[in-house]
GROMACS .gro file of C-alpha atoms in nm:
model
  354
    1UNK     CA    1   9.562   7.011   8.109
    2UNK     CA    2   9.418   7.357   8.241
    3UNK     CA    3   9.668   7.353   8.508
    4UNK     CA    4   9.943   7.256   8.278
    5UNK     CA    5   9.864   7.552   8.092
    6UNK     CA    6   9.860   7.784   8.345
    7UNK     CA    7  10.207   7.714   8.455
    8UNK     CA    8  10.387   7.696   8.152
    9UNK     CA    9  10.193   8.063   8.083
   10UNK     CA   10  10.352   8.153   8.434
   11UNK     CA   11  10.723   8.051   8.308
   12UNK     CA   12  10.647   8.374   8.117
   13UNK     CA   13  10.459   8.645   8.311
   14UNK     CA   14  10.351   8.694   8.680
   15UNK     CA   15  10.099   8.497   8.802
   16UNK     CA   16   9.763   8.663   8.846
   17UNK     CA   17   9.501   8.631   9.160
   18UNK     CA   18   9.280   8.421   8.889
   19UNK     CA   19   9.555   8.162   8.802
   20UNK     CA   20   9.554   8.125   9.179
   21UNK     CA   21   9.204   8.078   9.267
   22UNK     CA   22   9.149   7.810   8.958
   23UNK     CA   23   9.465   7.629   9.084
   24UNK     CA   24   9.334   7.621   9.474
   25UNK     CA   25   8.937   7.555   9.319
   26UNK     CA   26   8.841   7.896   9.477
   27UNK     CA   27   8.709   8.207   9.381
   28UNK     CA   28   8.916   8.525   9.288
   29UNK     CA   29   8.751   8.705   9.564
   30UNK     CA   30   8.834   8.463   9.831
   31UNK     CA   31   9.188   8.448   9.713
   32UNK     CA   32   9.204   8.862   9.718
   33UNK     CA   33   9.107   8.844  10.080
   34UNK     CA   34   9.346   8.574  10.195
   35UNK     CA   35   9.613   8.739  10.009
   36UNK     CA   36   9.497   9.066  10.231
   37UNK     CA   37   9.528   8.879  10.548
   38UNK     CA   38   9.148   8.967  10.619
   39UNK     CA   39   8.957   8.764  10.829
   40UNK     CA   40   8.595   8.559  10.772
   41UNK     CA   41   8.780   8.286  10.543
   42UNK     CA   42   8.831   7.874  10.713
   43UNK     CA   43   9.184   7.784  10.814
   44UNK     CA   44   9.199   7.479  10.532
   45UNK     CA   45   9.118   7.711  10.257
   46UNK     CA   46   9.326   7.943  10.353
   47UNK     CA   47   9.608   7.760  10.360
   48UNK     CA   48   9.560   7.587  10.053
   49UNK     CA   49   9.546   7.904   9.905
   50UNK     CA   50   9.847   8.053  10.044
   51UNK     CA   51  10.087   7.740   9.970
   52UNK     CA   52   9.937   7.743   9.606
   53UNK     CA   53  10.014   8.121   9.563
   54UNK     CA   54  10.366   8.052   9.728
   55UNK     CA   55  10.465   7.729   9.515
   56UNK     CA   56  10.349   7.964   9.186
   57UNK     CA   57  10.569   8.249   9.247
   58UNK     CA   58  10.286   8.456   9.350
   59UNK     CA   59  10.408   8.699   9.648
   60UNK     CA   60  10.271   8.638  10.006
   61UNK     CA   61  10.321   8.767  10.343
   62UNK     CA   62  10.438   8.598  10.584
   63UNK     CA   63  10.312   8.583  10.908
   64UNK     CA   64  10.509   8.819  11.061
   65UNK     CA   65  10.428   9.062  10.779
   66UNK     CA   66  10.081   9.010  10.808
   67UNK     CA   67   9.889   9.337  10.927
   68UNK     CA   68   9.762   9.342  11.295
   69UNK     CA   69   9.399   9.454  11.326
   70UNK     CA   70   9.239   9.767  11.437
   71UNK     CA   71   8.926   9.856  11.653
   72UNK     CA   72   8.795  10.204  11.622
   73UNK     CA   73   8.566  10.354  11.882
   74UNK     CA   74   8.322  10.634  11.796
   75UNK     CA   75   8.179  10.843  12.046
   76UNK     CA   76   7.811  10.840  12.031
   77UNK     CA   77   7.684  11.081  12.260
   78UNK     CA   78   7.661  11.442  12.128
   79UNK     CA   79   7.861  11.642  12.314
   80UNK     CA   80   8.040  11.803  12.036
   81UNK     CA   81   7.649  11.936  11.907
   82UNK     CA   82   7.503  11.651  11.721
   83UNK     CA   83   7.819  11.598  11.459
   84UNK     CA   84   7.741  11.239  11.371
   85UNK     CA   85   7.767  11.380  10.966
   86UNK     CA   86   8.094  11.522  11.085
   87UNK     CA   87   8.225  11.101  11.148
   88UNK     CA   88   8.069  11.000  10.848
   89UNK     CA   89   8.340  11.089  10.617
   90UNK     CA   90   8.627  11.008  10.847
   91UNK     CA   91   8.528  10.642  10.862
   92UNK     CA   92   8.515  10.589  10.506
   93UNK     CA   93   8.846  10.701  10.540
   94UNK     CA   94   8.947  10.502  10.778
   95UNK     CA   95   8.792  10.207  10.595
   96UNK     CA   96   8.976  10.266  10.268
   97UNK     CA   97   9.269  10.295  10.423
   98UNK     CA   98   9.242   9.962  10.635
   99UNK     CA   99   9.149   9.815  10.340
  100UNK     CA  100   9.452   9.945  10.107
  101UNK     CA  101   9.667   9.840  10.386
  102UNK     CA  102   9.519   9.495  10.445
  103UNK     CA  103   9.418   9.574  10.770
  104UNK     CA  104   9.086   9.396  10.993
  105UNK     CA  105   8.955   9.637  11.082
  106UNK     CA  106   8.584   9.671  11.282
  107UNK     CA  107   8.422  10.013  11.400
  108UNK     CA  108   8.144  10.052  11.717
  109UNK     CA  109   7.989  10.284  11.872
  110UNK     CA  110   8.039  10.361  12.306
  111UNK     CA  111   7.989  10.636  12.490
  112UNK     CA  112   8.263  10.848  12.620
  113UNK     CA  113   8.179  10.800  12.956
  114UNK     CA  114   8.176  10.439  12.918
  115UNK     CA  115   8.581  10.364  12.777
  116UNK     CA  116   8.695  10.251  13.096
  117UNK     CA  117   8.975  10.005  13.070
  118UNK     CA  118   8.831   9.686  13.123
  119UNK     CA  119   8.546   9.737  12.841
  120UNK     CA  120   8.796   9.883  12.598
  121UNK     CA  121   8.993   9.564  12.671
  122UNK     CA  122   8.699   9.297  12.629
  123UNK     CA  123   8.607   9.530  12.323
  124UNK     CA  124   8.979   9.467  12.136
  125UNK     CA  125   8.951   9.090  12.230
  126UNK     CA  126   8.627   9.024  12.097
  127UNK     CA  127   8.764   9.234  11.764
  128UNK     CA  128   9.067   9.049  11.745
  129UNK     CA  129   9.264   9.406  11.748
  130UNK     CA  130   9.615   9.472  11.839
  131UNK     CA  131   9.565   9.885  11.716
  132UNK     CA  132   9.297  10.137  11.915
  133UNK     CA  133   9.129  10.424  11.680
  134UNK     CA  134   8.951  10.697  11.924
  135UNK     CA  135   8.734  10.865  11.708
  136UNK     CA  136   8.630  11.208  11.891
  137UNK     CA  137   8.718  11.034  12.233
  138UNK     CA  138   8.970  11.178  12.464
  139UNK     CA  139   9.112  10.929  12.651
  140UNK     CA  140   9.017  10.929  13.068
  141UNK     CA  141   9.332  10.902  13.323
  142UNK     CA  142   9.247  10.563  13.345
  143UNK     CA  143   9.206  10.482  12.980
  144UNK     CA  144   9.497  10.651  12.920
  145UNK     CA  145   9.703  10.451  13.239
  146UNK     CA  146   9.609  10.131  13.046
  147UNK     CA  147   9.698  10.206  12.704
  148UNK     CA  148  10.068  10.290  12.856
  149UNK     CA  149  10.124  10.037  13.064
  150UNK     CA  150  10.007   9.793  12.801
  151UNK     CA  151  10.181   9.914  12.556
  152UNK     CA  152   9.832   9.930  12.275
  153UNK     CA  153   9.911  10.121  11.969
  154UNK     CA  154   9.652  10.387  12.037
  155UNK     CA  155   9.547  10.656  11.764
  156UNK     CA  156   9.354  10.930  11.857
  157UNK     CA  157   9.124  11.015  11.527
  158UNK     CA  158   9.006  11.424  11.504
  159UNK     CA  159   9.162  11.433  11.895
  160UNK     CA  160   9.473  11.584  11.976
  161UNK     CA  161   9.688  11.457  12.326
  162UNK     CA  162   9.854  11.769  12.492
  163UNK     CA  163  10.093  11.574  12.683
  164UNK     CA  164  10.201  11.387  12.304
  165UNK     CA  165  10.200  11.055  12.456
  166UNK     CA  166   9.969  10.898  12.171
  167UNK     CA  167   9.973  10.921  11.834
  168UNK     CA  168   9.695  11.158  11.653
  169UNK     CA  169   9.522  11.348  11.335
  170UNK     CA  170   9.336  11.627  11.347
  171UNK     CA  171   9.254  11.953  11.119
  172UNK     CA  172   9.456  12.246  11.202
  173UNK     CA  173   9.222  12.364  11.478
  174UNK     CA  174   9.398  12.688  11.580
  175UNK     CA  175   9.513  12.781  11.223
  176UNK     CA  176   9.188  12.745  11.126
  177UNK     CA  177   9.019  12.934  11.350
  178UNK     CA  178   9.278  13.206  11.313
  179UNK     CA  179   9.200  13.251  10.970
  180UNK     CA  180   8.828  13.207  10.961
  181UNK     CA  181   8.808  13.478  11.217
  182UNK     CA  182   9.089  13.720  11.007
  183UNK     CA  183   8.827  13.705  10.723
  184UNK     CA  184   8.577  13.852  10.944
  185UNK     CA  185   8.828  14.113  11.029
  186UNK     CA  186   8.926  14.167  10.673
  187UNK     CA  187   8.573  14.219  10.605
  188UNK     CA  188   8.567  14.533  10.840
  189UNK     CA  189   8.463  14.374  11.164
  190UNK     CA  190   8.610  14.458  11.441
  191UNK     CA  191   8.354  14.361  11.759
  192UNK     CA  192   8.339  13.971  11.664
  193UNK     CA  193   8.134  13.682  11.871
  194UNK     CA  194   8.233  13.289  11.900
  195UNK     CA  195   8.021  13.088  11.993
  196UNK     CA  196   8.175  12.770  12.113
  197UNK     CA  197   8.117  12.451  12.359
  198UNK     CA  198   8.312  12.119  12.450
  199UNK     CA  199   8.544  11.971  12.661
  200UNK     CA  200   8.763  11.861  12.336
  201UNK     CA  201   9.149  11.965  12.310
  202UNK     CA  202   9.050  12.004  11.887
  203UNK     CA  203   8.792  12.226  12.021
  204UNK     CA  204   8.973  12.465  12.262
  205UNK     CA  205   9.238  12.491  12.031
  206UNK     CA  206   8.950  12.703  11.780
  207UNK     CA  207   8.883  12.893  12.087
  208UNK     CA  208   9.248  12.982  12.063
  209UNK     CA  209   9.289  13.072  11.752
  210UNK     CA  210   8.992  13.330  11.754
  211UNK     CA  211   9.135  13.491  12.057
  212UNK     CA  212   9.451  13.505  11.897
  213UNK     CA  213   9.325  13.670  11.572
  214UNK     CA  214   9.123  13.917  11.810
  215UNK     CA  215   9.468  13.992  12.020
  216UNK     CA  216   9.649  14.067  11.705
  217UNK     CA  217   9.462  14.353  11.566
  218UNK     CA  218   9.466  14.659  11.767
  219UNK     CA  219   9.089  14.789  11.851
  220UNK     CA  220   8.931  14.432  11.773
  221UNK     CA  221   8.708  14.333  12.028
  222UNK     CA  222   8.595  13.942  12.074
  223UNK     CA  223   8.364  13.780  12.297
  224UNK     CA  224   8.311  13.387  12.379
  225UNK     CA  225   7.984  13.307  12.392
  226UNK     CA  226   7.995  12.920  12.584
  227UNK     CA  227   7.710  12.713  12.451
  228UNK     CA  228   7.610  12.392  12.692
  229UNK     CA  229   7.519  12.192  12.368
  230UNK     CA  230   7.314  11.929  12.560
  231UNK     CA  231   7.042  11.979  12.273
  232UNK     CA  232   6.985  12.104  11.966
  233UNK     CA  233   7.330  12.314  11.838
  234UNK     CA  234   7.132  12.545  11.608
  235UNK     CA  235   6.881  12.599  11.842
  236UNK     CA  236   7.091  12.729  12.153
  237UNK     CA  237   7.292  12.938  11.893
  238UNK     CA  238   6.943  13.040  11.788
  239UNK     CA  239   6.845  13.180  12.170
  240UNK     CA  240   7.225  13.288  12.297
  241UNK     CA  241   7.274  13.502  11.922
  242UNK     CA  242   6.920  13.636  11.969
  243UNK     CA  243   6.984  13.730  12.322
  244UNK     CA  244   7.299  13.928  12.284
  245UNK     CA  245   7.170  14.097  11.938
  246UNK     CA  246   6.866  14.241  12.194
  247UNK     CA  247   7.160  14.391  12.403
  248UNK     CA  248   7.208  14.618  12.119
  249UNK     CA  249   7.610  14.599  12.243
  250UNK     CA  250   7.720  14.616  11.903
  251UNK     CA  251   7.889  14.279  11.764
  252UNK     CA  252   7.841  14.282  11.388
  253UNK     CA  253   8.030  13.940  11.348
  254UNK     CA  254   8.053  13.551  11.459
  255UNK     CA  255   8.258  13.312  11.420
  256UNK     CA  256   8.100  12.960  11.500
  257UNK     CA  257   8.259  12.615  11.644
  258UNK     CA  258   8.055  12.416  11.336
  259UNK     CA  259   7.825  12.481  11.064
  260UNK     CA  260   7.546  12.370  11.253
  261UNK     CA  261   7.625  12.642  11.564
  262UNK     CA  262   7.621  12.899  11.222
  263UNK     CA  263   7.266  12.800  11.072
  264UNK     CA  264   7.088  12.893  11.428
  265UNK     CA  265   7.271  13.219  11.462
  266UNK     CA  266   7.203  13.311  11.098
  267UNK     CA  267   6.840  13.239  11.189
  268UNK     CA  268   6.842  13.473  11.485
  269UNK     CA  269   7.040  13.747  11.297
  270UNK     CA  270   6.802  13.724  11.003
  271UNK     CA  271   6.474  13.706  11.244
  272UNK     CA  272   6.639  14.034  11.391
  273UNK     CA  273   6.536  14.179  11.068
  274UNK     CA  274   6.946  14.255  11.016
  275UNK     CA  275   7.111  14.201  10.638
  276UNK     CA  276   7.362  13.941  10.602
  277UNK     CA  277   7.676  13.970  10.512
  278UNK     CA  278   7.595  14.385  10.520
  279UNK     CA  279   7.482  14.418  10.881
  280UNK     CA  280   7.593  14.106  11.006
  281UNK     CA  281   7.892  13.850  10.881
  282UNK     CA  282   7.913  13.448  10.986
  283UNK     CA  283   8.180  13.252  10.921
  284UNK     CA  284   8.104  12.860  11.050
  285UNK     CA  285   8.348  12.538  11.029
  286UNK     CA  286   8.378  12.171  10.902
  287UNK     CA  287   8.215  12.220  10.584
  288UNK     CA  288   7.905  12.024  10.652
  289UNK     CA  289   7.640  11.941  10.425
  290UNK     CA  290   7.431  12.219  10.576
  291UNK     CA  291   7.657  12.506  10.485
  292UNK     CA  292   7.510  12.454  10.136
  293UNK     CA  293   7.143  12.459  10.236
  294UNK     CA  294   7.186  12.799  10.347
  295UNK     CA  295   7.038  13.140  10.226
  296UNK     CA  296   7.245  13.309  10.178
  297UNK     CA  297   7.483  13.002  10.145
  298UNK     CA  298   7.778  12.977  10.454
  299UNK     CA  299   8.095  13.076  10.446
  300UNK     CA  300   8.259  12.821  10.624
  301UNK     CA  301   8.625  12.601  10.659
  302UNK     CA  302   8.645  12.276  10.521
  303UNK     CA  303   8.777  11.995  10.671
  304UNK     CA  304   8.914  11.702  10.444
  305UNK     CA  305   8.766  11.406  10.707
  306UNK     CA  306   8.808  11.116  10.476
  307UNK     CA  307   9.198  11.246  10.486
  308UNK     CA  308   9.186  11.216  10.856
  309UNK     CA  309   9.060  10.898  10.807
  310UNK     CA  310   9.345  10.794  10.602
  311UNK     CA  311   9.603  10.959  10.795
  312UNK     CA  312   9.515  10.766  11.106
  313UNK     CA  313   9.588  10.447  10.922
  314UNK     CA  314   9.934  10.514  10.824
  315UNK     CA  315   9.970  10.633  11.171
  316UNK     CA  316   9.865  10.286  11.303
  317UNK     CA  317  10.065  10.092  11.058
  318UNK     CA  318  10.401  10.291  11.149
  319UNK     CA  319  10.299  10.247  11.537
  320UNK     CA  320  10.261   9.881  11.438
  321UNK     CA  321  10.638   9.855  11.301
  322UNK     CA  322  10.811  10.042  11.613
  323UNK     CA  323  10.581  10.049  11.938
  324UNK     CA  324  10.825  10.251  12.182
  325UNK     CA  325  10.897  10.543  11.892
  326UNK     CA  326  10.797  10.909  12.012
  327UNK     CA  327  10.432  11.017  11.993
  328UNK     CA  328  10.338  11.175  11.649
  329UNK     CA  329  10.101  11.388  11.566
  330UNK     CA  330   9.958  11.519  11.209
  331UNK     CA  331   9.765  11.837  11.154
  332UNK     CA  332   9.555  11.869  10.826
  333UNK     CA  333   9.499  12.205  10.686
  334UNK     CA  334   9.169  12.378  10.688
  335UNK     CA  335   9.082  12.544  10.374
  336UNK     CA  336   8.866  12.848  10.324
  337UNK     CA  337   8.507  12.816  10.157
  338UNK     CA  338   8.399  13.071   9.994
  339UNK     CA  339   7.984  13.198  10.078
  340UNK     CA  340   7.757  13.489  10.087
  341UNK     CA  341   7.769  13.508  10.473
  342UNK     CA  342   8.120  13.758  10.451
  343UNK     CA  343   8.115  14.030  10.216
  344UNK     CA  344   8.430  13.937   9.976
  345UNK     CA  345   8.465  13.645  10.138
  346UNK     CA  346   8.679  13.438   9.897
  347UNK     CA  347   8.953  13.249  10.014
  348UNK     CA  348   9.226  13.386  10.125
  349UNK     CA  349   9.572  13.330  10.320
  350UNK     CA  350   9.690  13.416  10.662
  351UNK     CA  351  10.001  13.291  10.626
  352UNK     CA  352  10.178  13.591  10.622
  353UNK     CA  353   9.974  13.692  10.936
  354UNK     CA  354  10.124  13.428  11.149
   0.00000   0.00000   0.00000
């Protein structure tokens, strides 16, 4: 009688995911994650469920529209100065958009120096993934010989590929780093530090954008300061800041790779008995947590990571659809955050500067 019900209230409207899971003698949230092609659910149930949602008008994909699944791999090892925070965000991203998508999706941990091609390939089997995420991994020669030959959609997630043979997402590195060091300028700085370190492409490119803010103002002076980062970011920025503020050579201004790099040379400057933002300005990047533990409170960039996240997705899912189209890659833009660490330091625009 139930069931009768139900289908003569279907004549009339679309079935629901409820009508579905009382007619298969399931749950509703068993039927929501057969309908999203994820994984965890028996064979038999599922498809009972699928040829009840199919004889009741309920939409289904088929098999070939099912999603494939993805594996992302997350560097673990700190060589980018203990940015663990930084990931944070840009998995939930990526999890919210494998889940809008329908997507299996699974995340772990390796260390860079440990994504050679046979573990990334016994990693992707034992995931069940047809898609790669490298999250803050640049891809080896090797790696990189084995994703090509095989033909793995491969995204690389806050990584950029200079030869554009894989898909990425990144912030706008160089744009960013223009701009953070223009409001230094625009503050009345002209002898400006960076203080930098990693092998990254995302990382260099901020290393070119300061020097190309530097090179476009006549009389501006910059100087890269290259941190090893094999311990503590804050502290190393600490030592190097506190070194070159002894040499009395007259740098009244840093720009800083991350927010973390900017707390240790904002402890050095202040320890130097010097006035910030009057004697000395700081401008950091990435927006982290820290930037608002401050005193005075950073002036920093902000990256949108859960965007990156979510931009890596769609980049998957198109990869997924056409596996020999040209390499794409998305840039997010990095938006100015306003702190007391630059006098008049509210955001502003470059874009007329470029």
């Amino acid at each position: 009688m139930n069931d009768e019900k139900i289908r003569n209230e279907q004549k009339v409207r679309r079935p629901r995911q409820a009508d579905i899971a009382t007619l298969a003698g399931v749950s509703v949230s068993t039927v929501s994650r057969v309908l999203a092609n994820e994984p965890g659910i028996g064979e038999t149930v599922r498809r009972q469920i699928l040829k009840v949602a199919a004889e009741h008008g309920y939409p289904v994909k088929s098999a070939t529209e099912a999603v494939a699944g993805g594996l992302a791999l997350i560097a673990s090892d700190g060589v980018t100065g203990g940015l663990s925070v930084f990931y944070e965000a840009i998995v939930d991203g990526l999890r919210a958009g494998a889940a809008e998508a329908g997507m299996p999706f699974e995340i772990r941990m390796v260390r860079e120096d440990r994504t050679t091609p046979d573990a990334v390939r016994d990693y992707m089997r034992a995931a069940g993934a047809e898609g790669l995420f490298l999250v803050g991994i640049d891809p080896n020669e090797s790696l990189r010989g084995w994703l090509r030959d095989t033909m793995t959609p491969a995204v690389l997630v806050n990584g950029t590929d200079p030869r554009m043979q894989f898909d990425g997402v990144s912030p706008a590195n160089f744009f960013g780093a223009y701009q953070a060091t223009s409001r230094l300028m625009k503050a009345g700085h002209c002898r400006i530090l960076h203080l930098s370190g990693s092998h990254r492409h995302t990382i260099r490119e901020r290393i070119r954008g300061f020097e190309a803010a530097i090179a476009a103002v006549p009389g501006a002076e910059g100087r890269f300061v290259d941190l090893a980062l094999q311990g503590s970011a804050s502290g190393e920025a600490h030592d190097r800041t506190a070194a070159i503020l002894a040499e009395n050579a007259g740098f009244t201004a840093a720009f800083c790779m991350n927010d973390f790099i900017a707390v240790g040379v904002l402890e050095a400057v202040t320890e130097a008995g010097l006035r910030v933002p009057e004697d000395f300005a700081i401008v950091g990047f990435d927006d982290l947590p820290c930037a608002l533990m401050t005193n005075p409170q950073l002036s920093t960039m902000r990256v949108d990571r859960a965007a990156l996240g979510r931009e890596a997705i769609s980049l998957m899912l198109s990869r997924f659809r056409n596996r020999t189209a040209p390499a794409r890659h998305i840039c997010q833009a990095v938006i100015p955050v306003s702190g007391g660490t630059v006098v008049n330091a509210e955001p502003v625009s470059d874009a007329d500067d470029l």
